[in-house]
Coordinates of C-alpha atoms and ligand atoms in Angstrom, one line a residue:
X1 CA 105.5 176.1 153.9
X2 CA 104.6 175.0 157.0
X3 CA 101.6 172.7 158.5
X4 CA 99.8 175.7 160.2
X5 CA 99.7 177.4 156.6
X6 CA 98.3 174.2 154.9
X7 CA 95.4 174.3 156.8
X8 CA 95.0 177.8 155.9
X9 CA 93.9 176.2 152.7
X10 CA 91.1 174.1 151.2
X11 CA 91.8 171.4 148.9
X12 CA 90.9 170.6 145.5
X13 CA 90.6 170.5 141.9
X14 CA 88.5 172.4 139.7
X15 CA 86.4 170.5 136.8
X16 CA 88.8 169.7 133.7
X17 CA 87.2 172.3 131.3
X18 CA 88.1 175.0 133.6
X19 CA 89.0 178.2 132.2
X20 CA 92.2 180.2 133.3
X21 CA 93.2 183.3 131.9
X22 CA 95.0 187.0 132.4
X23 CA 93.4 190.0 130.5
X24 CA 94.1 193.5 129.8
X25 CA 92.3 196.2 128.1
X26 CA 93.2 198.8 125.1
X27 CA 93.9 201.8 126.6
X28 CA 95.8 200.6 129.2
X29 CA 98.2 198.7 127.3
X30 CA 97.9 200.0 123.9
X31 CA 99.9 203.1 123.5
X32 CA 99.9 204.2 119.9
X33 CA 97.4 206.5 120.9
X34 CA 97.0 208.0 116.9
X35 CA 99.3 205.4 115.0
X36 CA 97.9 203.5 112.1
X37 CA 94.8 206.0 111.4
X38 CA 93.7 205.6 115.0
X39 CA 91.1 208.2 115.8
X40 CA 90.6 209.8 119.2
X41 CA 89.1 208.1 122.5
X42 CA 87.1 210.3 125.1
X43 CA 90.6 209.2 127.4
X44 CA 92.7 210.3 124.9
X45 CA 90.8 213.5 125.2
X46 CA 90.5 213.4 129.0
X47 CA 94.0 212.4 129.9
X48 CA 95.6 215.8 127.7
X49 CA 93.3 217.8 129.1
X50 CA 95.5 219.6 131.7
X51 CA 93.6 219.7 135.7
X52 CA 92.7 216.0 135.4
X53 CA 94.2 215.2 138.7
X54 CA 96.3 212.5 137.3
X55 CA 99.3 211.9 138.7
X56 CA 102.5 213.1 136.8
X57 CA 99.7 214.0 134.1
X58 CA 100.0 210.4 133.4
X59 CA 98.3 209.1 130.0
X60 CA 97.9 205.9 127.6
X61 CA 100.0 207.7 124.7
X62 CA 102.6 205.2 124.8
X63 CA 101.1 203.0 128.0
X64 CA 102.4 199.8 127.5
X65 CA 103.8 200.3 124.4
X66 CA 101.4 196.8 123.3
X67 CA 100.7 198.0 120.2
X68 CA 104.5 197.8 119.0
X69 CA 104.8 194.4 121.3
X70 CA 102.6 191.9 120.6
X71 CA 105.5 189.1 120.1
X72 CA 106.8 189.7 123.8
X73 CA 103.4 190.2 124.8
X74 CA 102.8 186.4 123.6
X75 CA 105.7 185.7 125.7
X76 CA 104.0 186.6 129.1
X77 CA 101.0 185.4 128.5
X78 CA 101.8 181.6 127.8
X79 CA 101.9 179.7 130.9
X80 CA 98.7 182.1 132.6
X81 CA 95.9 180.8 130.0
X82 CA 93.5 182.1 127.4
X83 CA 93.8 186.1 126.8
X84 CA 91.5 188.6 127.4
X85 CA 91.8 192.0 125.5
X86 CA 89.5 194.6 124.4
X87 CA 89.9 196.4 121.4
X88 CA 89.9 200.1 120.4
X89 CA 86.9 201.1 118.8
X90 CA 88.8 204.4 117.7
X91 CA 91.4 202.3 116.0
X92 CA 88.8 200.2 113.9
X93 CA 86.7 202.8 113.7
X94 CA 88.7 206.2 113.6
X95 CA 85.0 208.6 114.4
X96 CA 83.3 205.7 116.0
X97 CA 81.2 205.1 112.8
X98 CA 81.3 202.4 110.0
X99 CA 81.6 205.2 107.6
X100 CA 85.3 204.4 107.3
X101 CA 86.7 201.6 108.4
X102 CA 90.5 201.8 109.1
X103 CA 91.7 198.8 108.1
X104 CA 95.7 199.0 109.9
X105 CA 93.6 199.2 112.9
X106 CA 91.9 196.1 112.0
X107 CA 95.0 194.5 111.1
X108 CA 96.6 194.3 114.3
X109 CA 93.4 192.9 115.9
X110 CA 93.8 190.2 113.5
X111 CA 97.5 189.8 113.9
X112 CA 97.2 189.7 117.6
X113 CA 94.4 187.0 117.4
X114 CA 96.8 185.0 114.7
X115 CA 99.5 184.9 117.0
X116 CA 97.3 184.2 119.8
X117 CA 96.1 180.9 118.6
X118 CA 99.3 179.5 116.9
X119 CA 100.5 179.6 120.3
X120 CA 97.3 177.8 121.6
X121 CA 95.9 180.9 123.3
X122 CA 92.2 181.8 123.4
X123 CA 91.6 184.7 122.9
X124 CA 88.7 186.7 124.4
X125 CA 87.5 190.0 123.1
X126 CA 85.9 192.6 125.1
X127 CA 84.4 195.6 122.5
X128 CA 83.9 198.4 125.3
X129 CA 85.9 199.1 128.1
X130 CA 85.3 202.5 127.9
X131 CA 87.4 204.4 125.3
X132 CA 84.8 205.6 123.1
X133 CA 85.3 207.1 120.3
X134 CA 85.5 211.1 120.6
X135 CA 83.6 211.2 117.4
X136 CA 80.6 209.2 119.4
X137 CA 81.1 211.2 122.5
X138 CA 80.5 214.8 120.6
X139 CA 77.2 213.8 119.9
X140 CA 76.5 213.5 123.8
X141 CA 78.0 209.6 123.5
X142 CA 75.9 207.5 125.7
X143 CA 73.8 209.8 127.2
X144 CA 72.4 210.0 122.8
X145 CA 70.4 206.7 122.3
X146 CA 71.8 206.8 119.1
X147 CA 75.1 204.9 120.2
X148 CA 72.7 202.0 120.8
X149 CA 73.4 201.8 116.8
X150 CA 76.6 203.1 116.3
X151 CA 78.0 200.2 118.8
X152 CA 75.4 197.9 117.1
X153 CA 77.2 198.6 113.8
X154 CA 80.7 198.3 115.3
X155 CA 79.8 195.2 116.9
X156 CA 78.5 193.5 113.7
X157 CA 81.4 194.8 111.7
X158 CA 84.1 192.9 114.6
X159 CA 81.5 189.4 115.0
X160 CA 81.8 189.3 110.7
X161 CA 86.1 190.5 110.5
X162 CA 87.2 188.3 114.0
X163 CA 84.0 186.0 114.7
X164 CA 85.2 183.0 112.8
X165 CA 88.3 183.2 114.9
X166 CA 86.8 184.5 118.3
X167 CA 84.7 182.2 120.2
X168 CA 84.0 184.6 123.3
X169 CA 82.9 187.9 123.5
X170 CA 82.2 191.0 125.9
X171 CA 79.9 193.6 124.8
X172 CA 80.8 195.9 127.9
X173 CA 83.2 195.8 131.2
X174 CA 81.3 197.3 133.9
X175 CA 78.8 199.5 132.5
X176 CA 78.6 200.6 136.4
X177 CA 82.0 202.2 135.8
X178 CA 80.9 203.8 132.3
X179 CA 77.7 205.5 134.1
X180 CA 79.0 206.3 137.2
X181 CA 82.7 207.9 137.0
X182 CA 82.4 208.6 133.2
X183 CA 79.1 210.4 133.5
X184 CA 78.0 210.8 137.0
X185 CA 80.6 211.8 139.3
X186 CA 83.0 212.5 136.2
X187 CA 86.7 211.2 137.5
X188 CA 86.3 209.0 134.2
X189 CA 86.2 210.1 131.0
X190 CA 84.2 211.8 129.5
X191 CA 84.3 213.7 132.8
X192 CA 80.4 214.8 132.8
X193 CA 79.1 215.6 136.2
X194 CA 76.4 218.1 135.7
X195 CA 73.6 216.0 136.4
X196 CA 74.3 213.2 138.5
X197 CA 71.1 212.3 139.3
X198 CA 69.5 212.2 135.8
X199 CA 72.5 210.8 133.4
X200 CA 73.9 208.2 134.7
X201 CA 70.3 206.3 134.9
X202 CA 70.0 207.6 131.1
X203 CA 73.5 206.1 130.2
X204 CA 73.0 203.1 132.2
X205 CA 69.6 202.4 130.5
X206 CA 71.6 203.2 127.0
X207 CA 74.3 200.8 127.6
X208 CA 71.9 198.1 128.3
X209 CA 70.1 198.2 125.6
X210 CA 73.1 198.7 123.3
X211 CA 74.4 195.8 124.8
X212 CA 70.9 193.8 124.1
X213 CA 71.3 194.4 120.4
X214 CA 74.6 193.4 120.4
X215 CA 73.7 189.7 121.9
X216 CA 70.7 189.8 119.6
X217 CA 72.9 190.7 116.7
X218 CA 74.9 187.6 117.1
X219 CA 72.3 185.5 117.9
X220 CA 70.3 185.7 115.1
X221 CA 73.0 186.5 112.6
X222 CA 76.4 184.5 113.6
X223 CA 75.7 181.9 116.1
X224 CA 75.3 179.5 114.2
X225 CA 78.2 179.8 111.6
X226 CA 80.8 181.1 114.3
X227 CA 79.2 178.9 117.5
X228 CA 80.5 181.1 120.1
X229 CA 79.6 182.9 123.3
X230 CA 78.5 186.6 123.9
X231 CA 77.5 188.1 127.3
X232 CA 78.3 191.6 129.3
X233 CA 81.1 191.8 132.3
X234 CA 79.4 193.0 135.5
X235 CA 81.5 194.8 137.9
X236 CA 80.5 194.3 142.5
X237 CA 81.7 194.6 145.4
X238 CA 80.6 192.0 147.9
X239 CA 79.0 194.4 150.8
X240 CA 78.0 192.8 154.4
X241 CA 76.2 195.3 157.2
X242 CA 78.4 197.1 159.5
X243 CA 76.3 196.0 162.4
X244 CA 75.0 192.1 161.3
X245 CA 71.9 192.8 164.6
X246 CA 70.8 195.7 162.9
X247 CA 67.9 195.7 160.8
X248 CA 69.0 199.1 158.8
X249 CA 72.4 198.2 158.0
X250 CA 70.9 195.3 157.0
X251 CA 68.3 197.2 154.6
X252 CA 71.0 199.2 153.5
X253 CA 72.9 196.3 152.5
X254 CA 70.8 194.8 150.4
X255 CA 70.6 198.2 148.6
X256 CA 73.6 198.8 148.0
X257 CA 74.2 195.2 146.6
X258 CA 70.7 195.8 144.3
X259 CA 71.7 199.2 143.1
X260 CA 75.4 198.1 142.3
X261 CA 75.6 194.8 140.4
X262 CA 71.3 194.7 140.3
X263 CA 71.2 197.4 138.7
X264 CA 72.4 196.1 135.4
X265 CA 72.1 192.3 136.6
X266 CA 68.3 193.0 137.0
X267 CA 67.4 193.8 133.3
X268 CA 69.5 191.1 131.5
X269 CA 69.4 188.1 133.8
X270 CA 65.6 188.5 135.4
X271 CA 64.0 191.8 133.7
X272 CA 63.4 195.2 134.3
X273 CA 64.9 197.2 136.8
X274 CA 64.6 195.8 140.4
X275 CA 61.7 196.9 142.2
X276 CA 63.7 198.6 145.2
X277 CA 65.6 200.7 142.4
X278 CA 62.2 201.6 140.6
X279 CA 60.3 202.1 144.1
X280 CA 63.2 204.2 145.8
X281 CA 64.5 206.2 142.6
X282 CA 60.6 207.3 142.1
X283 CA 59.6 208.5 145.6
X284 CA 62.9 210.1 145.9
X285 CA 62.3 212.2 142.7
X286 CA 58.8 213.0 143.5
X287 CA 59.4 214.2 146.9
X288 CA 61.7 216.3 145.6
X289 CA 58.8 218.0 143.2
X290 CA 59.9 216.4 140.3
X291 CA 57.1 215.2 137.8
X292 CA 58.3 212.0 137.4
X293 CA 60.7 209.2 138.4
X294 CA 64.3 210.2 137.3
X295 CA 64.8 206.4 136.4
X296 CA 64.3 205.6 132.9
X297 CA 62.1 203.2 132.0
X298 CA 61.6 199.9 129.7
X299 CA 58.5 199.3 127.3
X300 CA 57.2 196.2 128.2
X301 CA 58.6 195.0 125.0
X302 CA 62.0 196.1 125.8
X303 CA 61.8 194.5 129.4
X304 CA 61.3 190.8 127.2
X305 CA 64.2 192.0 124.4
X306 CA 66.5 192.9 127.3
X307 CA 66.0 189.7 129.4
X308 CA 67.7 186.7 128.5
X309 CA 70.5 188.2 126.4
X310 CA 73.3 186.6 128.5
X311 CA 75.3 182.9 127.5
X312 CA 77.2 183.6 130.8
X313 CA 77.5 185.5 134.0
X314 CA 80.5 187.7 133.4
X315 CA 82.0 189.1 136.9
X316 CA 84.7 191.1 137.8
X317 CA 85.4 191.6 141.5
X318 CA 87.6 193.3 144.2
X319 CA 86.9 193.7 147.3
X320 CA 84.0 194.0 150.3
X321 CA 82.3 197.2 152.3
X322 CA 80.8 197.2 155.5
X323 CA 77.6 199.3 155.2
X324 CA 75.3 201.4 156.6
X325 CA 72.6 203.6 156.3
X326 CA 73.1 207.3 155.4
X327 CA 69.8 209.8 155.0
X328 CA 70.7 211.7 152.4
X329 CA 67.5 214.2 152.5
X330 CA 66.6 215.8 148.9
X331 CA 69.7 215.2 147.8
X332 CA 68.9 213.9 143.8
X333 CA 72.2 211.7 142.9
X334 CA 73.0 208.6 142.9
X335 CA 74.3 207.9 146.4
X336 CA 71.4 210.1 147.6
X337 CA 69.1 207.4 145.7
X338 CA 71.2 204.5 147.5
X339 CA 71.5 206.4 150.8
X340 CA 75.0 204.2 152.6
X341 CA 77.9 204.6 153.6
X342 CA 80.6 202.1 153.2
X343 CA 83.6 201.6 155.7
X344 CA 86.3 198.9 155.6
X345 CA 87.4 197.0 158.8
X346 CA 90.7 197.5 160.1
X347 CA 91.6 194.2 159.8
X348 CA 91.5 193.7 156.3
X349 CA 95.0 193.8 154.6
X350 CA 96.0 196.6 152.2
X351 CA 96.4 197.1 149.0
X352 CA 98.3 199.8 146.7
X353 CA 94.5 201.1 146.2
X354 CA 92.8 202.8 148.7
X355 CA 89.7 201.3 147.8
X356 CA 90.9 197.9 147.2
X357 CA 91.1 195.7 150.9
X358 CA 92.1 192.3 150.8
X359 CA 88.4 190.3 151.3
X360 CA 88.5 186.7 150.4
X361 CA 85.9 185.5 151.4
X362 CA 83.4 188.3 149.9
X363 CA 84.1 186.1 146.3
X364 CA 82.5 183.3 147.9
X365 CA 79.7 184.7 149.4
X366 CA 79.3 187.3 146.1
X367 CA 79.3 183.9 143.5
X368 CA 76.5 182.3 145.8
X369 CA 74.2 185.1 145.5
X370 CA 74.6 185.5 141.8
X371 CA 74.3 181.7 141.9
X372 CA 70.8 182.3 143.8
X373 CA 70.1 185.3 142.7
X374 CA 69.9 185.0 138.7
X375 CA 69.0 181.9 138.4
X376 CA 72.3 180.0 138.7
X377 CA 74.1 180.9 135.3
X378 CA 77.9 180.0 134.3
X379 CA 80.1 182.2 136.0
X380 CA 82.7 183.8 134.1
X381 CA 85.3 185.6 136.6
X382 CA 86.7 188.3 134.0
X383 CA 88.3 190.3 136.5
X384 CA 90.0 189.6 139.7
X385 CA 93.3 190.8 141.3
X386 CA 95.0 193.5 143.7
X387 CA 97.8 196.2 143.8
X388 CA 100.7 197.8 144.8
X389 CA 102.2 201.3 145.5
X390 CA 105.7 203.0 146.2
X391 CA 108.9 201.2 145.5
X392 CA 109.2 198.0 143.6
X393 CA 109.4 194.6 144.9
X394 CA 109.3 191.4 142.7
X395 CA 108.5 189.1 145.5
X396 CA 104.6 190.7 145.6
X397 CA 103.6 188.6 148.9
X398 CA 100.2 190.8 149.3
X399 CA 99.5 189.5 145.3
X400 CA 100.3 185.8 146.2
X401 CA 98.4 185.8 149.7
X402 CA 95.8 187.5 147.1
X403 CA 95.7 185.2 144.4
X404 CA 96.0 181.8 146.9
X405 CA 93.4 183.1 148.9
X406 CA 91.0 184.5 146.7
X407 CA 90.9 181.7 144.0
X408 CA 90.7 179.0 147.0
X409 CA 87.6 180.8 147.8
X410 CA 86.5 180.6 144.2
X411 CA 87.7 176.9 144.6
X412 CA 84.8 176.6 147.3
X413 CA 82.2 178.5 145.8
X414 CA 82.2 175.9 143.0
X415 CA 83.1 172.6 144.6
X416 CA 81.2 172.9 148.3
X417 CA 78.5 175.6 146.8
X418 CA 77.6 174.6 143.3
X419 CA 78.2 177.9 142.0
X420 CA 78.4 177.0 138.3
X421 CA 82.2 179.0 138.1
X422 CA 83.8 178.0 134.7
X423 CA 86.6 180.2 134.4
X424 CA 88.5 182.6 136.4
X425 CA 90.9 185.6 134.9
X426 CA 93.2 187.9 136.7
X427 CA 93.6 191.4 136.2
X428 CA 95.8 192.2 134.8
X429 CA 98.9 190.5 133.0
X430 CA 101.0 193.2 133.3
X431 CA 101.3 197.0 135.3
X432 CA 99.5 199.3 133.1
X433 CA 97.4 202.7 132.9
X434 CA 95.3 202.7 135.9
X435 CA 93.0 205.2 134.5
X436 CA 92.5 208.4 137.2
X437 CA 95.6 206.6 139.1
X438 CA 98.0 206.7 136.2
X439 CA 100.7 204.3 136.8
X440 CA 101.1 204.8 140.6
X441 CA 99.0 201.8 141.5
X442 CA 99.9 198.6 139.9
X443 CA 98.1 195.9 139.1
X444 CA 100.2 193.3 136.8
X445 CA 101.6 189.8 137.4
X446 CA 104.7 191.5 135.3
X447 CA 106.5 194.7 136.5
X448 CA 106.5 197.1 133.8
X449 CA 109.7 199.1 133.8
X450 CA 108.7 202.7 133.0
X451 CA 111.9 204.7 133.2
X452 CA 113.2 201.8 130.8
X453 CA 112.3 203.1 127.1
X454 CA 111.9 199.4 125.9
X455 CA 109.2 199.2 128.5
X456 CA 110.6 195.6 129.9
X457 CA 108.2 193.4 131.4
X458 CA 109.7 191.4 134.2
X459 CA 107.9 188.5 136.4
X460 CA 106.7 189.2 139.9
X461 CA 106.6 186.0 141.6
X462 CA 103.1 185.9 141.5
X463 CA 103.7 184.4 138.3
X464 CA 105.3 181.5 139.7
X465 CA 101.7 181.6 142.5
X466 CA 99.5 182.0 139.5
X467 CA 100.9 179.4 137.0
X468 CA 101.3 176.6 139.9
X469 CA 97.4 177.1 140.4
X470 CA 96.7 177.3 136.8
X471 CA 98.7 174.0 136.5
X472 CA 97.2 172.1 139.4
X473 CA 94.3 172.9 138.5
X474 CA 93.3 174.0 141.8
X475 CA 95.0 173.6 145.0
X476 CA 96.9 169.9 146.3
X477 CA 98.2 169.4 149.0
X478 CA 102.4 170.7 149.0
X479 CA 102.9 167.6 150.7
X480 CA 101.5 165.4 148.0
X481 CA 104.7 166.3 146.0
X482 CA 102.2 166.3 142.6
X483 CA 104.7 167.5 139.5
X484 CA 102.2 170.4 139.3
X485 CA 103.6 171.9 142.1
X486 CA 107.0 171.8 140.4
X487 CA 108.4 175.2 138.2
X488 CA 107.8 174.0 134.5
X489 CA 111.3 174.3 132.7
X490 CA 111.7 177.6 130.7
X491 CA 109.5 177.4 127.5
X492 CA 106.8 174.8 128.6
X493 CA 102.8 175.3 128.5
X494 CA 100.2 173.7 129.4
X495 CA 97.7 174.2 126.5
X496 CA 94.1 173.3 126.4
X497 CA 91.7 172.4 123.5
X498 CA 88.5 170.8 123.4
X499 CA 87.8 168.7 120.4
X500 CA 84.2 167.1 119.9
X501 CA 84.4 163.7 118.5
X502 CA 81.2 162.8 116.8
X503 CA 81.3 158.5 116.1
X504 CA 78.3 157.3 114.9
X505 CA 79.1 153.9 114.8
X506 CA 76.5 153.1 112.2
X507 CA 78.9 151.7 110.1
X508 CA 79.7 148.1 111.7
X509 CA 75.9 147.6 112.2
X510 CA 77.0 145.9 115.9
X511 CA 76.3 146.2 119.4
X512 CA 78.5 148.4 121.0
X513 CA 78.8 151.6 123.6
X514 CA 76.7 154.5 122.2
X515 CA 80.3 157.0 121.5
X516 CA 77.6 159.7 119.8
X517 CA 78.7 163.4 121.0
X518 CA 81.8 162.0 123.3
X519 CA 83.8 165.3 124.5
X520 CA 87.7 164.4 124.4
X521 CA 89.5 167.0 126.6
X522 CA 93.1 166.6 125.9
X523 CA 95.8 168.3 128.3
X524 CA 98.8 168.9 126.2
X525 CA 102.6 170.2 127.3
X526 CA 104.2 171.9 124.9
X527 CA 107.6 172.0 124.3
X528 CA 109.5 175.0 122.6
Ligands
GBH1 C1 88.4 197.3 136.9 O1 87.6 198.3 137.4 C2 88.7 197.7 135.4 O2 87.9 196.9 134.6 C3 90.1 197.8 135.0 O3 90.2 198.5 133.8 C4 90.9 198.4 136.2 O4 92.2 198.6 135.8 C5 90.8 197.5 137.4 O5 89.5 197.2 137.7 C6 91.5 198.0 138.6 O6 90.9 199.1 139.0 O7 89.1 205.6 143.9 O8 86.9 205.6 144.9 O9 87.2 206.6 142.7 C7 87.3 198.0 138.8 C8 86.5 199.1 139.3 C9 87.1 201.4 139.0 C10 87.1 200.3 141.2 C11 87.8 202.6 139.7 C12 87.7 201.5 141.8 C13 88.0 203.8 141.7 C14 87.3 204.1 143.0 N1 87.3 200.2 139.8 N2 87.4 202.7 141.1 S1 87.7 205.6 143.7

């Protein structure tokens, strides 16, 4: 480590009660695709149907094999923080509705959150991302505005079984995704495509109300006996013009930014959809002779129900685009709608995804414009990390220039920015399912040995990157020669609890420091 790279970094702490965290979601992980009285997802369904374009007609039948695994599981995840899962709505809910509740399902929620927290690990549950039920889905899933029940009734069946032991949820990760891919360009399940320029608006506007309820749900009915937190996961990309002198790439810019993370961000955190979506989507549609705009719209009253129901930002982020404007003529889609095109430079470092370039300082810029956009809310990074392709290697350098880097700008954001950032996660604990990838690109801070039929997880040394941060804190100096920066022994953790002491003092009747609502953090290293 040498003085030239030192100054490659800033440093400092974050504040005490920072979060830190790894996450994974169901179908990824999972496996056990129809064990216990699970019923069928719309990926279950996708990934057998042959002409997918997955590679090696890859699925999540036996994925990480998680379901069998949650003791070594608990293993991994010890010295990265709380955990953040999502669950199965098939598996609870084997035809998506509350008609019959499959309790084994429910079970191994519970089981897993047991375990979770006798090892002092939060957990964090996500209930949607994106497996729904096949049941659901053959009534037209989300493009029905029935589901805005149906997921209403899950959800308040999950806040009553896990809410007195979950104190933060996730009604949807990246509803963009869900719209988009699932229903819009269809590389996602459920693989619908027919009308991209009408269903995906329709979906969007379904999931955002579904996910209204949801918050409303718990607000009224299990806020105050359960106390915790409930808010959506927003998916971006931080996006800067090609050309910084040129008015239209700027335009086009700020487009792509509103119709990407405004587009839900909009409705929840300032309400309604953004003007520039409302304004562009209807003049687009009428030009093209249709009758009306092909965006949905909000009642009044909805607009008010929809606004507010956040008690955090929830962000998951990548990477940046360069961006320009592209004139799509009548084209009525989507990208037509947006009308860019998005480039990368050549500078930026690779990743195992061809999307995904290495872009630190688009996390810094992206948490100051949420910061200034909605109205500086706690920031909740859900999501964060990078991949690799081709032939194994345990010393991941691109993953631990990724995480140093990108968490240093975080580091930033908060500290010299006042971004309100109270938690950061990264995706994903261990190689998984990437979805229309398979498991050619790999995202995990543990290697998952797939020709192994145990399925061993073993470190990458971005563990060692990841855990040091998580331990510090932040970033110190290397030539401080803090113990943070020092491998824990085998079998240590760092734990964190926050306990609320109430002292009255009205007891001794004297004079003394007011100790009313004093909150104790207490770090704690626990020895196996
Ligand atoms: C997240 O999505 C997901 O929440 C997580 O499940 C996933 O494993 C992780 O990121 C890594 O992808 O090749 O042009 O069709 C991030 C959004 C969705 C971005 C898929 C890239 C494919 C783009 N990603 N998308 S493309």
């Amino acid at each position: 480590w040498s003085e030239f790279q030192n100054r490659m970094y800033y440093y400092g702490t974050f504040p005490t009660d920072f979060l830190w965290g790894v996450t994974s979601s169901a179908y990824q992980i999972e496996g056990g695709w129809n064990a216990g009285g699970k019923g069928p997802s719309i990926w279950d369904t996708f990934t057998h149907t042959p002409g997918n374009g997955i590679p090696e007609n890859g699925n999540g039948d036996v994925a990480c094999d998680s379901y069998n695994k949650v003791d070594v599981d608990l293993g991994l995840i010890k010295t990265l923080g709380y955990y953040r899962f999502s669950i199965s709505w098939s598996r609870v809910l084997p035809d998506g509705t509350t008609a019959h509740v499959n309790e084994p399902g429910l079970k191994y929620y519970e089981n897993l959150i047991d375990k979770l927290l006798q090892a002092g690990i939060e957990p964090q549950v996500t209930l949607y991302h994106w497996d729904l039920p096949q049941g659901l889905e053959n009534m037209g899933g989300w493009q029905n505005v029935i589901m805005v029940e149906y997921f209403t009734q899950y959800a308040d069946l999950m806040f009553s079984r896990l809410g007195p032991k979950v104190k933060r949820w996730i009604t949807f990760n990246e509803p963009y995704i869900v719209a988009n891919l699932g229903y819009g360009y269809g590389n996602f399940a459920p693989g619908v495509s027919n009308d991209p320029g009408v269903i995906p608006y329709v979906v969007a506007h379904h999931l955002i109300k579904s996910h209204a309820e949801a918050w409303h749900l718990y607000n009224d009915k299990y806020r105050a006996a359960q106390g915790g937190q409930i808010s959506i996961t927003l998916n971006a990309d931080w996006a800067e013009p090609r050309n910084p002198y040129k008015q239209e790439d700027i335009d086009a810019t700020y487009r792509y930014v509103e119709f990407f993370l405004g587009w839900f961000a909009h409705p929840i955190y300032i309400g309604d959809y953004s003007e520039i979506m409302k304004t562009t989507i209807r003049e687009r549609s009428l030009a093209a002779g249709l009758p009306k705009s092909r965006l949905p719209e909000f009642t009044p009253e909805e607009v008010q129900r929809i606004n507010g129901t956040h008690d955090y930002f929830g962000l998951n982020h990548y990477t940046t685009k360069l961006i320009f404007p592209i004139d799509y003529g009548l084209q009525q889609n989507y990208d037509a709608d947006r009308g860019v095109g998005a480039v990368d430079d050549w500078s930026w470092l690779d990743s195992g995804s061809s999307w995904l370039k290495v872009t630190p300082f688009g996390i810094r810029r992206l948490l100051n414009h949420i910061k200034n956009t909605y109205g500086n809310p706690q920031i909740l990074i859900t999501e964060n990390g990078v991949s690799e392709k081709g032939p194994v290697d345990l010393n991941d350098v691109v993953r631990q220039h990724y995480y140093n880097s990108y968490i240093n700008e975080v580091l930033k954001a908060r500290v010299l920015d006042g971004a309100d950032v109270r938690g950061y996660t990264a995706w994903s604990l261990m190689d998984n399912f990437e979805w229309a990838e398979g498991y050619s690109e790999r995202f995990g801070l543990y290697f998952v040995n797939r020709s192994d039929p145990k399925l061993t997880r073993t470190p990458k040394v971005s563990v060692q990157t990841f855990s040091t941060i998580i331990r510090c804190n932040g970033f110190v100096d290397p030539n401080s020669g803090n113990e943070c920066l020092k491998p824990q022994p085998e079998g240590t953790q760092r734990c964190q609890s926050n306990l609320l002491l109430t002292l009255t003092g009205a007891t001794s009747g004297k004079e003394g420091p007011d100790l009313s609502d004093v909150n104790v953090q207490i770090l704690i290293y626990r020895h196996k």
